[in-house]
JSON list of C-alpha atoms in Angstrom, two decimals:
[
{"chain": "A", "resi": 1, "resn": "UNK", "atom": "CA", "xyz": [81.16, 117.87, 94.40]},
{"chain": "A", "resi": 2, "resn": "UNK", "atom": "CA", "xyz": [81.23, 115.12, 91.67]},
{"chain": "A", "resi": 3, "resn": "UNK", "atom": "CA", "xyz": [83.06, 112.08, 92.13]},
{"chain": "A", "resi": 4, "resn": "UNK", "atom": "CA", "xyz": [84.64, 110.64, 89.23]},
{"chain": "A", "resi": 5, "resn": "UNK", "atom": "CA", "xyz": [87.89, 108.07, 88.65]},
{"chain": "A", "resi": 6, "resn": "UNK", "atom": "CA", "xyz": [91.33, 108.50, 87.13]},
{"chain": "A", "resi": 7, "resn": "UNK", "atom": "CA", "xyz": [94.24, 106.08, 85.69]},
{"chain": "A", "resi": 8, "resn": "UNK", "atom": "CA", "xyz": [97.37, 106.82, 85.95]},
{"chain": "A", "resi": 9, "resn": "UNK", "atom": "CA", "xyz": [100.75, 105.49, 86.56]},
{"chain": "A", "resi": 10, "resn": "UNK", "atom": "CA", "xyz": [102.19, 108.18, 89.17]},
{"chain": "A", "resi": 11, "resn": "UNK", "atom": "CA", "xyz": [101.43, 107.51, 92.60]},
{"chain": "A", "resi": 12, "resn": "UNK", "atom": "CA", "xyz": [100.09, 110.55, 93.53]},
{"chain": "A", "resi": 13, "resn": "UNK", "atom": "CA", "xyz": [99.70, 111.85, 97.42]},
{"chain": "A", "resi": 14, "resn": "UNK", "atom": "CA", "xyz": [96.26, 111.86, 98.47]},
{"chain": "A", "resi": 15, "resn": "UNK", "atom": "CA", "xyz": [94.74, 115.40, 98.62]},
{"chain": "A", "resi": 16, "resn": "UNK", "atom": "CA", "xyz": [97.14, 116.67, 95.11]},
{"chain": "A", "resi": 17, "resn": "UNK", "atom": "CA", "xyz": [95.27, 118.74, 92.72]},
{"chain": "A", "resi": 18, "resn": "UNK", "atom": "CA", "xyz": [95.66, 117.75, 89.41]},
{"chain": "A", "resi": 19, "resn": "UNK", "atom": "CA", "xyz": [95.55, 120.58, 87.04]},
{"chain": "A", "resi": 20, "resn": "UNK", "atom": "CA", "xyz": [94.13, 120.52, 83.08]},
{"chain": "A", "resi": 21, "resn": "UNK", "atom": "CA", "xyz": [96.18, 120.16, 80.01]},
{"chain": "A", "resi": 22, "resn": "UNK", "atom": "CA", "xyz": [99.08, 117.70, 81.10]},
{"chain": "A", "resi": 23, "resn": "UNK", "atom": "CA", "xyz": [98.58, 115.43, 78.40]},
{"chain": "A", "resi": 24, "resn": "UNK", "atom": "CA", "xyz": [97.73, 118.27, 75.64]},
{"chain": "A", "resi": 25, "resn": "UNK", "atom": "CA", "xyz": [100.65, 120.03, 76.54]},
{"chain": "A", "resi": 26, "resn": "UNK", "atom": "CA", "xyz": [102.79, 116.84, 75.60]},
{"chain": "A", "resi": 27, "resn": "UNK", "atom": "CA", "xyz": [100.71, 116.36, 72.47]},
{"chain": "A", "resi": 28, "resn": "UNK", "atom": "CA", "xyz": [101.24, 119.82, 71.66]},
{"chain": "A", "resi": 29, "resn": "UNK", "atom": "CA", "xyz": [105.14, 119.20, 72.43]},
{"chain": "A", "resi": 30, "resn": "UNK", "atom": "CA", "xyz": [105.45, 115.64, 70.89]},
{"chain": "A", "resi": 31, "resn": "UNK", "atom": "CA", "xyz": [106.99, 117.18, 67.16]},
{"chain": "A", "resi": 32, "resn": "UNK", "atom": "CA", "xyz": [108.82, 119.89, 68.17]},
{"chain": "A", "resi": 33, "resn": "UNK", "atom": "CA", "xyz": [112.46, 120.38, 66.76]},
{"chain": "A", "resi": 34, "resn": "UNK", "atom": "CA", "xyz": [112.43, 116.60, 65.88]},
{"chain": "A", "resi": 35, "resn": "UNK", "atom": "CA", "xyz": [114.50, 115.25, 62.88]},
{"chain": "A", "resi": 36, "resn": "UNK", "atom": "CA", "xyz": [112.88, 111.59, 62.71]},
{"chain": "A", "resi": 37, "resn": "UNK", "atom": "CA", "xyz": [109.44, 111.34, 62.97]},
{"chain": "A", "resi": 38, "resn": "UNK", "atom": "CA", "xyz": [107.88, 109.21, 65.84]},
{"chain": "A", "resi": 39, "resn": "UNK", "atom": "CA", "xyz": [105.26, 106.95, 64.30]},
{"chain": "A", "resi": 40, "resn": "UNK", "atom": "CA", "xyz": [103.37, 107.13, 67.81]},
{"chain": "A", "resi": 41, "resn": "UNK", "atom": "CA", "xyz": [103.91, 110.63, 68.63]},
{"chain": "A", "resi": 42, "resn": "UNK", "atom": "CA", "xyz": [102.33, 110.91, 64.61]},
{"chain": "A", "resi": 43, "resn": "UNK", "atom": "CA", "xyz": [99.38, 108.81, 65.43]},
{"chain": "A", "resi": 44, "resn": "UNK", "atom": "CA", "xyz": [98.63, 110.62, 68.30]},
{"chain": "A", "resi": 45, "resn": "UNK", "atom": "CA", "xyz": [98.76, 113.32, 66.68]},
{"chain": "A", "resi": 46, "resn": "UNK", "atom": "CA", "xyz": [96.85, 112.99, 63.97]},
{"chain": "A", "resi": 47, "resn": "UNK", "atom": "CA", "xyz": [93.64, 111.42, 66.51]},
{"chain": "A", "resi": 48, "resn": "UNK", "atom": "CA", "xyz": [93.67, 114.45, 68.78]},
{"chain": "A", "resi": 49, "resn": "UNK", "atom": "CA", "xyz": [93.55, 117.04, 65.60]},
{"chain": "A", "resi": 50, "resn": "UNK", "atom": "CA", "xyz": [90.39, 114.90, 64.49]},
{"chain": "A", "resi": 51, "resn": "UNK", "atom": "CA", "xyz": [88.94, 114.90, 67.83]},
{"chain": "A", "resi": 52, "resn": "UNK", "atom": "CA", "xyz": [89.21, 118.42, 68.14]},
{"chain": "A", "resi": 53, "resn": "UNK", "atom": "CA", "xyz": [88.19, 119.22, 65.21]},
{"chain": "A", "resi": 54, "resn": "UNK", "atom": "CA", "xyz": [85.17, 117.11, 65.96]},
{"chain": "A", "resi": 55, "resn": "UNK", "atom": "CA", "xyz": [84.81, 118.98, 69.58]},
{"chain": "A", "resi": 56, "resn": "UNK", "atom": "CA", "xyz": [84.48, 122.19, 68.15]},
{"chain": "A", "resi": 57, "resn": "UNK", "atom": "CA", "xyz": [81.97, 121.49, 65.34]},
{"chain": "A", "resi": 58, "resn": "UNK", "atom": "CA", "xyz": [79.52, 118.83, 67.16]},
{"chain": "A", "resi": 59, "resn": "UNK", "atom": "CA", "xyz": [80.33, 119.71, 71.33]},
{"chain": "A", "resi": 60, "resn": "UNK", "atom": "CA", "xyz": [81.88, 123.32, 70.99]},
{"chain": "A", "resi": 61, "resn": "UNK", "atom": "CA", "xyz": [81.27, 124.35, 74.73]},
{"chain": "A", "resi": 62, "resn": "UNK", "atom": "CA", "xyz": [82.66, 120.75, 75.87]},
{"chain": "A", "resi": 63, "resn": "UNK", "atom": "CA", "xyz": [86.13, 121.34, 77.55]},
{"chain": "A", "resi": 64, "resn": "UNK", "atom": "CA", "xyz": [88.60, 120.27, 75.23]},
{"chain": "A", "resi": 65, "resn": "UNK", "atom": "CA", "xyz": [90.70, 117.09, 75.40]},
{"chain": "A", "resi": 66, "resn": "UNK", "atom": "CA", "xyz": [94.40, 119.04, 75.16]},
{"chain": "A", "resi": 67, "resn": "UNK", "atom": "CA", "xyz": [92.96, 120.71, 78.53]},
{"chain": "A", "resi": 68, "resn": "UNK", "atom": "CA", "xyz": [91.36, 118.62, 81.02]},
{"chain": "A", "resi": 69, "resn": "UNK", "atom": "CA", "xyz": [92.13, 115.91, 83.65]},
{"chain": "A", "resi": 70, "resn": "UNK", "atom": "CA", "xyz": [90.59, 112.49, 82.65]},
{"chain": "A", "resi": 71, "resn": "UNK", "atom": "CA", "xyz": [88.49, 110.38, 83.94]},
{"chain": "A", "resi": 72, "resn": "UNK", "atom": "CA", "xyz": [85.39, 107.44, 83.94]},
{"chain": "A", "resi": 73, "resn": "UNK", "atom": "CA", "xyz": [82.06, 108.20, 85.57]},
{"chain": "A", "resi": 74, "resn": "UNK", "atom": "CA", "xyz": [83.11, 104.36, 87.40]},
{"chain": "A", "resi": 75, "resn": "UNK", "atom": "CA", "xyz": [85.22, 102.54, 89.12]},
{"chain": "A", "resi": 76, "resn": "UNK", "atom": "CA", "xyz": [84.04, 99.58, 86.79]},
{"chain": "A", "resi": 77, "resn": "UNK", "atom": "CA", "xyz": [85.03, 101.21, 83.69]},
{"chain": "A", "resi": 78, "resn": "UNK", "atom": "CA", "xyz": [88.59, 102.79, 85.72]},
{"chain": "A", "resi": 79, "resn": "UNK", "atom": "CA", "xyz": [89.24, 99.14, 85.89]},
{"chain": "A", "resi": 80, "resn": "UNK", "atom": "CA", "xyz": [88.65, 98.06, 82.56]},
{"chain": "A", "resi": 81, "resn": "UNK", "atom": "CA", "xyz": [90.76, 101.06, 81.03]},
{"chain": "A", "resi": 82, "resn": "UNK", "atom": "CA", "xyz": [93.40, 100.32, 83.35]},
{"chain": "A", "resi": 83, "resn": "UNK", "atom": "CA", "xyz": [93.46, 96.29, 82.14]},
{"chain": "A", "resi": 84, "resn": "UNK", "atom": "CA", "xyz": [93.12, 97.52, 78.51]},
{"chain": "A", "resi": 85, "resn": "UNK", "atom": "CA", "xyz": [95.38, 100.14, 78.38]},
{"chain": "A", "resi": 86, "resn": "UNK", "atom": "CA", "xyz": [97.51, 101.14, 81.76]},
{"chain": "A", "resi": 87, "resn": "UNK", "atom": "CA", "xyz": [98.45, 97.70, 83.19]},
{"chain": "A", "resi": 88, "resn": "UNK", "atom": "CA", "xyz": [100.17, 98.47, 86.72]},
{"chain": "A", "resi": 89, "resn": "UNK", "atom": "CA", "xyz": [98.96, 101.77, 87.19]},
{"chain": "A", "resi": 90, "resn": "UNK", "atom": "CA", "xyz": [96.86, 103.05, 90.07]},
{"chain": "A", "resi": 91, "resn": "UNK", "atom": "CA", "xyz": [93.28, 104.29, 89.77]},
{"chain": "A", "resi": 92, "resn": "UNK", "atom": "CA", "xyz": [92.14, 106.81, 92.22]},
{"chain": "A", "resi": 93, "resn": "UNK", "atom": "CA", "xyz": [88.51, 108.63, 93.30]},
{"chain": "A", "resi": 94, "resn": "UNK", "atom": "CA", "xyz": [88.72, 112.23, 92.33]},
{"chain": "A", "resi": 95, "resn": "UNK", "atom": "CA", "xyz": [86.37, 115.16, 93.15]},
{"chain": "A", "resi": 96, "resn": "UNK", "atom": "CA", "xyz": [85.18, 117.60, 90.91]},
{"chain": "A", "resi": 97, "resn": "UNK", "atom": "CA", "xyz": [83.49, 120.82, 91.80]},
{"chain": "A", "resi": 98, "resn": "UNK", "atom": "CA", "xyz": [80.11, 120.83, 90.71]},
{"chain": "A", "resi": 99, "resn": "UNK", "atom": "CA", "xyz": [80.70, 124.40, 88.55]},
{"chain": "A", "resi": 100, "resn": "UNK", "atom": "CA", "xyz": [83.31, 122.39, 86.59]},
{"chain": "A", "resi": 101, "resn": "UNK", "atom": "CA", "xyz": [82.47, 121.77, 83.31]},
{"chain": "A", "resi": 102, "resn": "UNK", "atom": "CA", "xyz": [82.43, 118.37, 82.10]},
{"chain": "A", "resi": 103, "resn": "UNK", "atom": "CA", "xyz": [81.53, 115.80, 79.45]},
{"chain": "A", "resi": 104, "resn": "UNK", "atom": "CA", "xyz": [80.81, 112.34, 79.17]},
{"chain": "A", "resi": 105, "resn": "UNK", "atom": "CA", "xyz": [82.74, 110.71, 75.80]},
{"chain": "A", "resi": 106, "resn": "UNK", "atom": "CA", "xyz": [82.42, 107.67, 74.35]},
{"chain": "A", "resi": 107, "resn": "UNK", "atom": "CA", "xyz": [85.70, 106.40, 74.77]},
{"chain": "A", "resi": 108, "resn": "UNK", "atom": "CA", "xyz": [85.37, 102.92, 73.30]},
{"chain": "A", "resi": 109, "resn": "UNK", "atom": "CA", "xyz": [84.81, 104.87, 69.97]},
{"chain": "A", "resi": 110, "resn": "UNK", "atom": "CA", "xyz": [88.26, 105.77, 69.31]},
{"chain": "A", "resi": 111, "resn": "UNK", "atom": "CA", "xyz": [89.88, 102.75, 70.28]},
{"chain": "A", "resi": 112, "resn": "UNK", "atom": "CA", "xyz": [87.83, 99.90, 68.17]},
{"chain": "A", "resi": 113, "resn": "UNK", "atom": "CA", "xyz": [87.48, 99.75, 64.44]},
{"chain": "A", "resi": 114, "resn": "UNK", "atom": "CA", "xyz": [84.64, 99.10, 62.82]},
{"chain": "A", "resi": 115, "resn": "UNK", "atom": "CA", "xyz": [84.83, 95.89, 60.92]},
{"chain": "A", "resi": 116, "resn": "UNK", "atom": "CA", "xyz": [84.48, 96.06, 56.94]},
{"chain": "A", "resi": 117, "resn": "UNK", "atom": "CA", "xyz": [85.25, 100.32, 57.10]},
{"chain": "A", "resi": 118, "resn": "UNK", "atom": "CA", "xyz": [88.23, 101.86, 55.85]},
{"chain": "A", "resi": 119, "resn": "UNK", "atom": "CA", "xyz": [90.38, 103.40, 58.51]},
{"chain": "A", "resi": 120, "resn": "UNK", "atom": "CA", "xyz": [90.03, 106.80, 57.18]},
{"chain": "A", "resi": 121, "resn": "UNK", "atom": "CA", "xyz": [86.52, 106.32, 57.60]},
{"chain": "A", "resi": 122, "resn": "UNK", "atom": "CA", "xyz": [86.90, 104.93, 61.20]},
{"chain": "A", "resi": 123, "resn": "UNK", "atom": "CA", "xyz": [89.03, 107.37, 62.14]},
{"chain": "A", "resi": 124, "resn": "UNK", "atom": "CA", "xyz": [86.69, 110.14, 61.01]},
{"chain": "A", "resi": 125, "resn": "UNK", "atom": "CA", "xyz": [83.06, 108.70, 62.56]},
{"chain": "A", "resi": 126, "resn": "UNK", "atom": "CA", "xyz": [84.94, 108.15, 66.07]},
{"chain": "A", "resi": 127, "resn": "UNK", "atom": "CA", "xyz": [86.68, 111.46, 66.67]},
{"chain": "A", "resi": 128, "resn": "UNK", "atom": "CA", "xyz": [82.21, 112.33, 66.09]},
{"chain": "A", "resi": 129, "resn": "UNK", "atom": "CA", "xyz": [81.30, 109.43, 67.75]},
{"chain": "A", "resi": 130, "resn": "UNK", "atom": "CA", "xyz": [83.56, 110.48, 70.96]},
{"chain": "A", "resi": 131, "resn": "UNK", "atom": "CA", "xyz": [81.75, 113.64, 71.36]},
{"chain": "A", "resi": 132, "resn": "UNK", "atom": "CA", "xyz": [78.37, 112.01, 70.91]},
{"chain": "A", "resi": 133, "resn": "UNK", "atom": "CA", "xyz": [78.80, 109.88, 73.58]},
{"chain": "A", "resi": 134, "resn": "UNK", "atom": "CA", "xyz": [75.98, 107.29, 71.75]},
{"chain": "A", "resi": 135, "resn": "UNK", "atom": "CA", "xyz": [73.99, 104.69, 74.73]},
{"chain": "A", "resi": 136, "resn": "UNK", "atom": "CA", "xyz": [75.31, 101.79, 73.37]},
{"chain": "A", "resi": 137, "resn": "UNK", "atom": "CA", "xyz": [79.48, 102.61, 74.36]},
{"chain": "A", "resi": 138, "resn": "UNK", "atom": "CA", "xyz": [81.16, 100.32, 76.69]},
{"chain": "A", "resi": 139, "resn": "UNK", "atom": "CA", "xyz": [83.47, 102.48, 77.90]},
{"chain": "A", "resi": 140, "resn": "UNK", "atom": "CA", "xyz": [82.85, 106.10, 78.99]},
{"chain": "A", "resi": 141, "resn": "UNK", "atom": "CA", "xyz": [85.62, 108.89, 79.34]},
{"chain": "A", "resi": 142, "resn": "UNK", "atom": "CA", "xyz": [84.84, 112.10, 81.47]},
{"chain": "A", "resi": 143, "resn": "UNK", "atom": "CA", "xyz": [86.32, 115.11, 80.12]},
{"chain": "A", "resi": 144, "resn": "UNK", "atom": "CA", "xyz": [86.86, 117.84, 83.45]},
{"chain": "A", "resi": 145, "resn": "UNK", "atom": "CA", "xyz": [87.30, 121.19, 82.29]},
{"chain": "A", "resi": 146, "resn": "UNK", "atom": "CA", "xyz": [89.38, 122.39, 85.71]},
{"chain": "A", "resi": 147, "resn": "UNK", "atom": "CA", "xyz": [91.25, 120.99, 88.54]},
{"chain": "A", "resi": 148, "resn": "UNK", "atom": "CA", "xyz": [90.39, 117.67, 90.48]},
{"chain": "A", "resi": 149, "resn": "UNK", "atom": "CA", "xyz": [91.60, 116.81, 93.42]},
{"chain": "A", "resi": 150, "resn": "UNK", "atom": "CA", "xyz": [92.50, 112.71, 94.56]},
{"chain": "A", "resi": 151, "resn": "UNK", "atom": "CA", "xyz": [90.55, 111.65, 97.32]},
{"chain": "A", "resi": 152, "resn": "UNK", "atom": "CA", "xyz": [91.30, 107.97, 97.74]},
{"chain": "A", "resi": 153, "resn": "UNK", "atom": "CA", "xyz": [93.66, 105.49, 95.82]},
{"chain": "A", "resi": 154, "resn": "UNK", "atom": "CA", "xyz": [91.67, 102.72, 95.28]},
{"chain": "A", "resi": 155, "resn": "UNK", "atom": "CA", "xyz": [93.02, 98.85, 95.08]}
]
């Protein structure tokens, strides 16, 4: 089993299984029969088309963002994405089996702009720079390809 950490704001039940493709099934959702146009929903949007895009031409057998759990290889970096993005939400321990596929993303690439580059151009090197997963990120995201299950809340 692999150990890895997730943030999130439900306060799950110690032992749940969390199961793939929450989040893409809300991306995939986020447009649907809607008159006005969510600049959010749009923005997400338009970053998870580029990062799949970007999955399938520079990490094709990496499981895909729009179906996995997520998570960071530590509870350091749990803690930082939690203060940077998911203030009063709970970060718990989850196991992984060892057969699940994963992959290590370079989070921190799709959430800082590069000084003195147009945003297009941002936009386009993270969703690559994700999947690289370069040594010098700050902030790494592990993609799991399958179920994990919560083994400890941690405070």
């Amino acid at each position: 089993m692999q150990t890895f950490f997730h943030v999130t704001t439900t306060d799950h039940h110690i032992g749940t299984e969390l199961q793939p493709g929450r989040f893409g099934a809300a991306v995939r959702s986020s447009l649907v029969k809607q008159t006005a146009v969510d600049v959010h929903a749009l923005n997400t949007l338009a970053w998870e088309s580029a990062l799949e895009v970007a999955r399938r031409c520079v990490a094709p057998s990496a499981p895909s963002r729009l179906s996995c759990v997520f998570g960071t290889p530590t509870h350091e970096e749990a803690k930082q994405f939690q203060q940077r993005y998911r203030v009063c939400s709970h970060i718990f321990a989850i196991s992984v089996p060892n057969s699940t596929p994963i992959h290590l993303a370079d989070f921190e690439s799709i959430t800082t702009t590069i000084a003195g580059k147009p945003f297009l151009d941002t936009f386009v090197d993270g969703a690559i720079g994700y999947w690289k997963n370069t040594p010098e990120n700050t902030l790494q995201e592990v993609i799991v390809g399958g179920p994990a299950t919560l083994l400890a809340k941690i405070r």
